[in-house]
Short mmCIF file of N, CA and C in Angstrom, two decimals:
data_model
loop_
_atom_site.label_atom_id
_atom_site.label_comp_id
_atom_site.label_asym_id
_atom_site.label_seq_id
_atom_site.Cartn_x
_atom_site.Cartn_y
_atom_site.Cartn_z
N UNK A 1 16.73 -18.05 -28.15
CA UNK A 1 15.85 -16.89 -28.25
C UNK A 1 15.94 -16.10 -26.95
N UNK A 2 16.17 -14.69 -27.23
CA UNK A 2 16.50 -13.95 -25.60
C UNK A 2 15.27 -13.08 -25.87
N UNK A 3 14.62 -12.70 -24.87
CA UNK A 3 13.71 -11.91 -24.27
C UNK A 3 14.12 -10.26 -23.94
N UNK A 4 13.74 -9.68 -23.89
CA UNK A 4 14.10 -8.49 -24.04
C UNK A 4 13.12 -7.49 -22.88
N UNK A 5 13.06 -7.34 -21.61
CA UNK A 5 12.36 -6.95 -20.61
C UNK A 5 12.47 -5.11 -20.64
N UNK A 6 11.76 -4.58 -20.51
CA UNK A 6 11.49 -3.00 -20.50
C UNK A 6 11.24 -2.66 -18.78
N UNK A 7 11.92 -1.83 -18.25
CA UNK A 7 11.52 -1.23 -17.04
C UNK A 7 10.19 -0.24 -17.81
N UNK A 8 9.41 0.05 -16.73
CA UNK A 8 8.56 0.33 -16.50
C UNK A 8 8.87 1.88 -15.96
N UNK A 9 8.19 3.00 -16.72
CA UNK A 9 8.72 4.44 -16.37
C UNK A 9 7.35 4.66 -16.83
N UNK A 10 6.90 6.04 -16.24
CA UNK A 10 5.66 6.50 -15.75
C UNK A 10 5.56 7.15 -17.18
N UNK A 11 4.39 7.14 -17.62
CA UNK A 11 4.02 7.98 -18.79
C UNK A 11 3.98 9.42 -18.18
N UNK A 12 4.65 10.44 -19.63
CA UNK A 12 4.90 11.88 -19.18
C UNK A 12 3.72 12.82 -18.26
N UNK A 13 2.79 12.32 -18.53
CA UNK A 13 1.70 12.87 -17.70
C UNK A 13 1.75 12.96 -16.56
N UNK A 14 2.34 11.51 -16.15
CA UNK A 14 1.61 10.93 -14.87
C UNK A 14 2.81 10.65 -14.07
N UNK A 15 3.13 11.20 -12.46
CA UNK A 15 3.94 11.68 -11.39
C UNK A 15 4.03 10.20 -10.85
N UNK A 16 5.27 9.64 -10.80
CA UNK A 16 4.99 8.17 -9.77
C UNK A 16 4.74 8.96 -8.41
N UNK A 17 5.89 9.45 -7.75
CA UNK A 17 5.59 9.99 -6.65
C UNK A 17 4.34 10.91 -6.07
N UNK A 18 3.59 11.21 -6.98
CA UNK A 18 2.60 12.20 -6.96
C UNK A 18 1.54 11.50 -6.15
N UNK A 19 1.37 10.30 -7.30
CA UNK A 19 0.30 9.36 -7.11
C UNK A 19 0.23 8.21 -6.13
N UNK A 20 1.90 7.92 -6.16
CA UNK A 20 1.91 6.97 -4.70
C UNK A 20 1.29 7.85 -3.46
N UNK A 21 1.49 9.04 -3.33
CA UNK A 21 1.19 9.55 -2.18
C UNK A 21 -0.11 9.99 -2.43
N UNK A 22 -0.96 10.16 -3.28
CA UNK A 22 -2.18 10.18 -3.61
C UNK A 22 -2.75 8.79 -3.03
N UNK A 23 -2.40 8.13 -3.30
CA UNK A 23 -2.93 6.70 -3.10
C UNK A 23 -2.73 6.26 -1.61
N UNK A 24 -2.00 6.64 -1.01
CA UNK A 24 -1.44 6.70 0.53
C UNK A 24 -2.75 7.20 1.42
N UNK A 25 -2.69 8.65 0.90
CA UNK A 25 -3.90 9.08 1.87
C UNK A 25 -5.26 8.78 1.15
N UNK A 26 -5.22 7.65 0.26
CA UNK A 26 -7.06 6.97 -0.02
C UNK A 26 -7.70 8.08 -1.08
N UNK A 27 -6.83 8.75 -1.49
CA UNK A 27 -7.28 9.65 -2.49
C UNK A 27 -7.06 8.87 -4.48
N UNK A 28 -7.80 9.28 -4.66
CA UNK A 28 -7.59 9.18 -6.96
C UNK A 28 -6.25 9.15 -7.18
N UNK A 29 -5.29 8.45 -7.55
CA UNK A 29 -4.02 8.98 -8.06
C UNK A 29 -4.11 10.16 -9.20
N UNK A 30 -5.12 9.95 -9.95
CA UNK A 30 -5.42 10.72 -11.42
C UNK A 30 -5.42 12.07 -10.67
N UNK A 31 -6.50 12.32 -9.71
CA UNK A 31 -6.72 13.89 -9.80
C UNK A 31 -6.69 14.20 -8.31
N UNK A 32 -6.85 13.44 -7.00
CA UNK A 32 -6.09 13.80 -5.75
C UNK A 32 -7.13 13.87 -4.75
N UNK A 33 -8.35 14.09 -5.73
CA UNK A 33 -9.18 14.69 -4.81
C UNK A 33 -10.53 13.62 -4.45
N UNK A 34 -10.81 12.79 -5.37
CA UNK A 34 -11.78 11.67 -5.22
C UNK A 34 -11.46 10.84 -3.98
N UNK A 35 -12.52 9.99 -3.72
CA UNK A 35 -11.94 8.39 -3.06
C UNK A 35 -11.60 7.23 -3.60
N UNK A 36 -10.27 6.72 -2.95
CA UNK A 36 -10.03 5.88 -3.61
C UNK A 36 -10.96 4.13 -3.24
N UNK A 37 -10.87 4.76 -1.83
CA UNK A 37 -11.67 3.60 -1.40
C UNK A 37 -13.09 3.95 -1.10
N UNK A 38 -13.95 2.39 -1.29
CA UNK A 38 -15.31 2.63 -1.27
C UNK A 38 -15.82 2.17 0.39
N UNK A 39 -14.89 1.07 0.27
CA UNK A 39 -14.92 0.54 1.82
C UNK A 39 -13.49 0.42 2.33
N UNK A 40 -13.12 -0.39 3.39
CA UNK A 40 -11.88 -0.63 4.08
C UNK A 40 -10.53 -0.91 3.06
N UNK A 41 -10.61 -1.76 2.34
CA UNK A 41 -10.50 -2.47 1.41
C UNK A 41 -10.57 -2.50 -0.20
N UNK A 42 -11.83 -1.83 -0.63
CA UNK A 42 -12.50 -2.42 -1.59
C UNK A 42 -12.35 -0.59 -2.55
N UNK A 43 -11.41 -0.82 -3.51
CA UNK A 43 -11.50 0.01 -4.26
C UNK A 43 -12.93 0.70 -5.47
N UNK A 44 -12.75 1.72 -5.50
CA UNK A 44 -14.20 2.04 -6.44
C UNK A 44 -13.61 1.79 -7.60
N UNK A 45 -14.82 1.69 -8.68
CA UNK A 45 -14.26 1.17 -9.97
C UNK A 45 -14.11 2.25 -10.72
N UNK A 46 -14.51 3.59 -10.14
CA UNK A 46 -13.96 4.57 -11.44
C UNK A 46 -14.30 6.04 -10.31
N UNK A 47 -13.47 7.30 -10.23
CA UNK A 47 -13.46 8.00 -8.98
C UNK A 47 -14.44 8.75 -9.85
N UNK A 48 -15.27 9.23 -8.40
CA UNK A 48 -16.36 10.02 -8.83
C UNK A 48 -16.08 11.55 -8.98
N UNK A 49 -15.18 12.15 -9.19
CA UNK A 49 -14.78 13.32 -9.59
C UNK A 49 -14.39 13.60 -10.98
N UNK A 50 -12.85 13.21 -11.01
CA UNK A 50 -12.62 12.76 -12.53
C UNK A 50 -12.49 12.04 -13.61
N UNK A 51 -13.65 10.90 -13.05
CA UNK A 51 -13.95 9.69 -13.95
C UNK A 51 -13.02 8.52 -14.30
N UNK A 52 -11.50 8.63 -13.39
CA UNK A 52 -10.87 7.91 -14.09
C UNK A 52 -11.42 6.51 -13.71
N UNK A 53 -10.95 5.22 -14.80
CA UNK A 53 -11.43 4.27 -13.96
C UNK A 53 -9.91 3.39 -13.42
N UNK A 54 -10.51 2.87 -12.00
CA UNK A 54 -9.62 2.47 -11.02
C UNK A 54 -10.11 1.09 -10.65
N UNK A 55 -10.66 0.07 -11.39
CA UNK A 55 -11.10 -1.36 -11.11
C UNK A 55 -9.64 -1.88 -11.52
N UNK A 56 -8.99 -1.78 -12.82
CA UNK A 56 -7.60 -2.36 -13.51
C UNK A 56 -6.57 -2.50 -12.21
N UNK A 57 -6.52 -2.11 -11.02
CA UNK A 57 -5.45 -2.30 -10.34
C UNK A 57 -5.14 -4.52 -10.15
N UNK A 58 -4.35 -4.36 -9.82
CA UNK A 58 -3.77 -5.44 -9.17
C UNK A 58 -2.65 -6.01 -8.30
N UNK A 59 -3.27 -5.25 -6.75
CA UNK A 59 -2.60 -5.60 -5.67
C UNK A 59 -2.30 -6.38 -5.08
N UNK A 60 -2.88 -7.60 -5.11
CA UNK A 60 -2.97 -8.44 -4.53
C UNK A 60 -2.35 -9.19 -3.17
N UNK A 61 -1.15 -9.68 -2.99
CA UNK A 61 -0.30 -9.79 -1.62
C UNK A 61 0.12 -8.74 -1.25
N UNK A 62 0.42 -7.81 -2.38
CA UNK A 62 1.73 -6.87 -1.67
C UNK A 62 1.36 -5.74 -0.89
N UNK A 63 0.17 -5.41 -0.43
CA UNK A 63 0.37 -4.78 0.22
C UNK A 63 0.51 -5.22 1.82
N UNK A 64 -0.07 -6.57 2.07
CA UNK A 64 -0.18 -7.09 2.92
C UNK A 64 0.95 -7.77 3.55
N UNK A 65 2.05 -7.87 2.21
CA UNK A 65 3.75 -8.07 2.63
C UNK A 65 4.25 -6.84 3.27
N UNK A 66 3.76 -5.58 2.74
CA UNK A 66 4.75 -4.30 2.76
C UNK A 66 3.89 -4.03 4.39
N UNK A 67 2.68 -4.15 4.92
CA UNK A 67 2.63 -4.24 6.46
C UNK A 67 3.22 -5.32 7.17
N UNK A 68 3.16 -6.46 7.01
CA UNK A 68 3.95 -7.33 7.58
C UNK A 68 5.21 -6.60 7.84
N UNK A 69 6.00 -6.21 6.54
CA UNK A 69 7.73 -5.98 6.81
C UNK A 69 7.27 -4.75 7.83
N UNK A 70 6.60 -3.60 7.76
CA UNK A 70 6.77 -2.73 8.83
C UNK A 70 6.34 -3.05 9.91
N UNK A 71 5.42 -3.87 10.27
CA UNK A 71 4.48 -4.07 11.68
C UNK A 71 5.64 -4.87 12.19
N UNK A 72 6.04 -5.92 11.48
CA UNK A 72 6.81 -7.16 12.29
C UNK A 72 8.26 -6.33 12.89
N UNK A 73 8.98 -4.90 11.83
CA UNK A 73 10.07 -4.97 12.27
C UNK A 73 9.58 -3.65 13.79
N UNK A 74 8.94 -3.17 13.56
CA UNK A 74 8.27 -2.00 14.52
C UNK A 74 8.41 -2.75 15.90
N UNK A 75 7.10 -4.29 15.94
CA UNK A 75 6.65 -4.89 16.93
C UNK A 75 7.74 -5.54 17.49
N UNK A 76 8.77 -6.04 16.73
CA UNK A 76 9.81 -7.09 17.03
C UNK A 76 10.65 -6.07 17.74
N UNK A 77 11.21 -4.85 17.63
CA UNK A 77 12.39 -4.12 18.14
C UNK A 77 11.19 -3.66 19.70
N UNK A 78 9.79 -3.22 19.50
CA UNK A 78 9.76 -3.14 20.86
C UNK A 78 9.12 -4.11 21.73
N UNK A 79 9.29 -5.26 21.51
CA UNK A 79 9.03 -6.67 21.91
C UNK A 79 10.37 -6.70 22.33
N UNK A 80 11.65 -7.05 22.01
CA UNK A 80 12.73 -6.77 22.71
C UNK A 80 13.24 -5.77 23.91
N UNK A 81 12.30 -4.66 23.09
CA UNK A 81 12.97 -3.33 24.37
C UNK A 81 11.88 -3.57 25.48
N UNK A 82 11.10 -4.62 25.21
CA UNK A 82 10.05 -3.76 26.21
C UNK A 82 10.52 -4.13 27.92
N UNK A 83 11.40 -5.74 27.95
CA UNK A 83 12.27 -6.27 29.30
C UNK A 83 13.20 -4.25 29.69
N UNK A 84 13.73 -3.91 28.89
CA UNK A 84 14.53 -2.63 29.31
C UNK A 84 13.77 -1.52 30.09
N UNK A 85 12.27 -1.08 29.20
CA UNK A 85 11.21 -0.26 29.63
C UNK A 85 10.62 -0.78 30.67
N UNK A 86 9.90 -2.14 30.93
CA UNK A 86 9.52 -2.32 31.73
C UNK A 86 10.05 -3.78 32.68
N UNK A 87 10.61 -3.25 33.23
CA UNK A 87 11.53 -4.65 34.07
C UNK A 87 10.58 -5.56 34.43
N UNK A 88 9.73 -5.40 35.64
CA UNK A 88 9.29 -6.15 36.52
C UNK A 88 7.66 -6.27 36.09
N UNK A 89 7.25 -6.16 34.83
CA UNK A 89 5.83 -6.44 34.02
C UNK A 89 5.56 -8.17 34.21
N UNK A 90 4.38 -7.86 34.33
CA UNK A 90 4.07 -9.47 33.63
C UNK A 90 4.48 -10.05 32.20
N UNK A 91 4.80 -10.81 31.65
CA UNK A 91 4.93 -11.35 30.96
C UNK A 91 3.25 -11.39 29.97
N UNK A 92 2.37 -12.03 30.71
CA UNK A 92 1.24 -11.85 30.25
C UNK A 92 0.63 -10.03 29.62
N UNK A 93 1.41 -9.52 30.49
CA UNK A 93 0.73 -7.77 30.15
C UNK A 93 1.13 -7.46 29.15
N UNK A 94 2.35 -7.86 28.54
CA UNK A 94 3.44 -7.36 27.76
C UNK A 94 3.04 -7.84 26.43
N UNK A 95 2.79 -9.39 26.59
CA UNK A 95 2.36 -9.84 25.22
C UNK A 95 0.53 -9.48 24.97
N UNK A 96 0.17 -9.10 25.60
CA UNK A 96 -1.62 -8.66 25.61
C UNK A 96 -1.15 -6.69 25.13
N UNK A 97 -0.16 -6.44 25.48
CA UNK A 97 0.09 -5.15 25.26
C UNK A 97 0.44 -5.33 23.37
N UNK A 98 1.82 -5.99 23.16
CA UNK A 98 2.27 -5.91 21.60
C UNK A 98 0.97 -6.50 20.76
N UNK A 99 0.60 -7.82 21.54
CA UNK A 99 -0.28 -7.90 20.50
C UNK A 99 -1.75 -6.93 20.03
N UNK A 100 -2.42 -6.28 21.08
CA UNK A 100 -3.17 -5.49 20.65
C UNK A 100 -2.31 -3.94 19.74
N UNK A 101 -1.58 -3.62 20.03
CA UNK A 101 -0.17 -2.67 18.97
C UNK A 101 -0.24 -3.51 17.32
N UNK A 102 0.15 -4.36 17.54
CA UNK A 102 0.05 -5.26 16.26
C UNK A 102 -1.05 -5.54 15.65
N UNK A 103 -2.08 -5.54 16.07
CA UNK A 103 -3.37 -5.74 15.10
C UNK A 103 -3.87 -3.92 15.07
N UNK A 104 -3.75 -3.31 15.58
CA UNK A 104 -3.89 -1.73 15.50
C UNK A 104 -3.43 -1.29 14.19
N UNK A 105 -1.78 -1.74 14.30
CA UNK A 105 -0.75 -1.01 13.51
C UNK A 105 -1.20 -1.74 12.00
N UNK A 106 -1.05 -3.32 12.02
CA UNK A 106 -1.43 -3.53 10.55
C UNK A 106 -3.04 -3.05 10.39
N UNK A 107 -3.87 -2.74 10.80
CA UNK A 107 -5.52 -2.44 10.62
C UNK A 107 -5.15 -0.78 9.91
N UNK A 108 -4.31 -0.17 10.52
CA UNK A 108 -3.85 1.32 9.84
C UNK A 108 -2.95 1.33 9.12
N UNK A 109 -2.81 0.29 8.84
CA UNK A 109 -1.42 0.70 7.60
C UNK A 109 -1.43 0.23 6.30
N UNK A 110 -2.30 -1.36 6.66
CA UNK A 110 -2.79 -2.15 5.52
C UNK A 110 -3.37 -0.97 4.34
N UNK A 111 -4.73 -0.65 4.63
CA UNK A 111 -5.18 0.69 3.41
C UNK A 111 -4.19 1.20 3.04
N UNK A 112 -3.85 1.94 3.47
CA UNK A 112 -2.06 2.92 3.15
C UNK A 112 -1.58 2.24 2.17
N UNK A 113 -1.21 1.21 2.36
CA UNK A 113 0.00 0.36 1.58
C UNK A 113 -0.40 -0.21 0.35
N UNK A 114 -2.39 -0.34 0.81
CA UNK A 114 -2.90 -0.83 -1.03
C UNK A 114 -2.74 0.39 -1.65
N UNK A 115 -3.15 1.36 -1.41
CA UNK A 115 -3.35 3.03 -1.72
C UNK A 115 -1.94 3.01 -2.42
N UNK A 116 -0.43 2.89 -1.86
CA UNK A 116 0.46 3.31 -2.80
C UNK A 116 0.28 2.37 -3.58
N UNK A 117 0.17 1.20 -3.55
CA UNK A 117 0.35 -0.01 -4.58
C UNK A 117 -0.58 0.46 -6.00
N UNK A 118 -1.81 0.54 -5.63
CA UNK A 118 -2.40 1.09 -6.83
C UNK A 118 -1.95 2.31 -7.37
N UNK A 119 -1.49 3.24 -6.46
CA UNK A 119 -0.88 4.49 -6.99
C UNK A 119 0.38 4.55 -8.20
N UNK A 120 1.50 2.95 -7.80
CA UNK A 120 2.10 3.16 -8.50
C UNK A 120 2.03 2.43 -9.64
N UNK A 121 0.56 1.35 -9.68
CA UNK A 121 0.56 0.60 -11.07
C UNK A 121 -0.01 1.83 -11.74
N UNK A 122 -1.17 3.09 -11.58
CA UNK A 122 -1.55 3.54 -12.53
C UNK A 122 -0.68 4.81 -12.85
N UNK A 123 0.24 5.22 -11.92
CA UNK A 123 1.15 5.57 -12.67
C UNK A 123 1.74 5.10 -13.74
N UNK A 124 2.68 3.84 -13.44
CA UNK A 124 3.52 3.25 -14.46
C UNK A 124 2.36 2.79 -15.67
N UNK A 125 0.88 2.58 -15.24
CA UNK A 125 0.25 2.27 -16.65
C UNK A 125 -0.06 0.93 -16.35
N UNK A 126 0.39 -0.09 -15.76
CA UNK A 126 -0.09 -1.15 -15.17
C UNK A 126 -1.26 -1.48 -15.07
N UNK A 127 -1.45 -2.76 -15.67
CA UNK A 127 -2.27 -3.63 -15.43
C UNK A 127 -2.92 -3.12 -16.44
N UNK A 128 -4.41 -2.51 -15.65
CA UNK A 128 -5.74 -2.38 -16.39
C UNK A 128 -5.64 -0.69 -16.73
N UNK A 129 -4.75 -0.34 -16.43
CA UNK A 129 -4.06 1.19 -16.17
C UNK A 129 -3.52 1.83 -17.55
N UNK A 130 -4.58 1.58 -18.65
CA UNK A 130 -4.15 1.96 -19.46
C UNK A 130 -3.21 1.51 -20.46
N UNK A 131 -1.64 1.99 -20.73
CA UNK A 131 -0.71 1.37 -21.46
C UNK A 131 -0.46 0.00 -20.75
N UNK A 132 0.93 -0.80 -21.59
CA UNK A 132 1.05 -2.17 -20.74
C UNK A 132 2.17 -2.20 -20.95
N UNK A 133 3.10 -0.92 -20.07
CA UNK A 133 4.86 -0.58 -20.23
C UNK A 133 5.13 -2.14 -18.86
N UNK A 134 6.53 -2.34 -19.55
CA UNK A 134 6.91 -3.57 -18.71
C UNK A 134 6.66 -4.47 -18.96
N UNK A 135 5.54 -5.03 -19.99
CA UNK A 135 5.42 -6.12 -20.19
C UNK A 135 6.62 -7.07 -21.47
N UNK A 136 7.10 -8.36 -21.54
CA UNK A 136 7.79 -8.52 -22.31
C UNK A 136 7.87 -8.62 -23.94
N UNK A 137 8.41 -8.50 -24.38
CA UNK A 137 8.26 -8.62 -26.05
C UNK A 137 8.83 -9.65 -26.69
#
């Protein structure tokens, strides 16, 4: 018995790119202009502008992978350069320096990265997002 898997393509309405970047800057993917977030974190369950509802997401690790891959490769290349920039530093200054950079950078980027994540399940219709394109048959 073979399985038969469907990519996942955005219903005609609805812009992947539109909404990832809707979702980027903490805005409604639906209409651009709501909030997406209620707190740091914590999505609202339906935007108070154009009613859509936005509880159905399901982000769960990934956005917290997709800062990792940028913070770690950001921090790691100037964790290397930093002997070039600064020769004769402490050792101690240097790592009290990246590491406060590193909890900065993921604290601002983390939101961002749930923001596209939900942007692009309710595009594609995902999850609680309405249709359930992608799933198998």
């Amino acid at each position: 018995m073979s399985r038969i898997w469907r990519i996942p393509t955005p219903p005609p309405d609805r812009s992947l790119r539109e909404a990832m970047t809707r979702g980027f800057f903490g805005r409604c993917p639906a209409c651009g202009r709501g909030r997406l977030f209620r707190s740091y974190l914590k999505v609202v369950n339906t935007c108070e502008v154009c009613g859509e509802p936005l509880s159905g997401h399901r982000a769960d690790d990934a956005p917290a992978y997709i800062t990792l891959l940028i913070v770690a490769h950001a921090v790691g290349a100037g964790i290397l350069l930093s002997d070039e920039i600064w020769p004769h530093s402490s050792m101690l200054l240097v790592a009290v320096f990246w590491l406060a950079v590193t909890a900065v950078a993921s604290l601002l980027i983390l939101p961002r990265a749930k923001g596209v994540i939900v942007g692009q399940q309710w595009a594609l219709g995902m999850h609680g997002f309405g249709s359930h394109i992608g799933n198998k048959t």
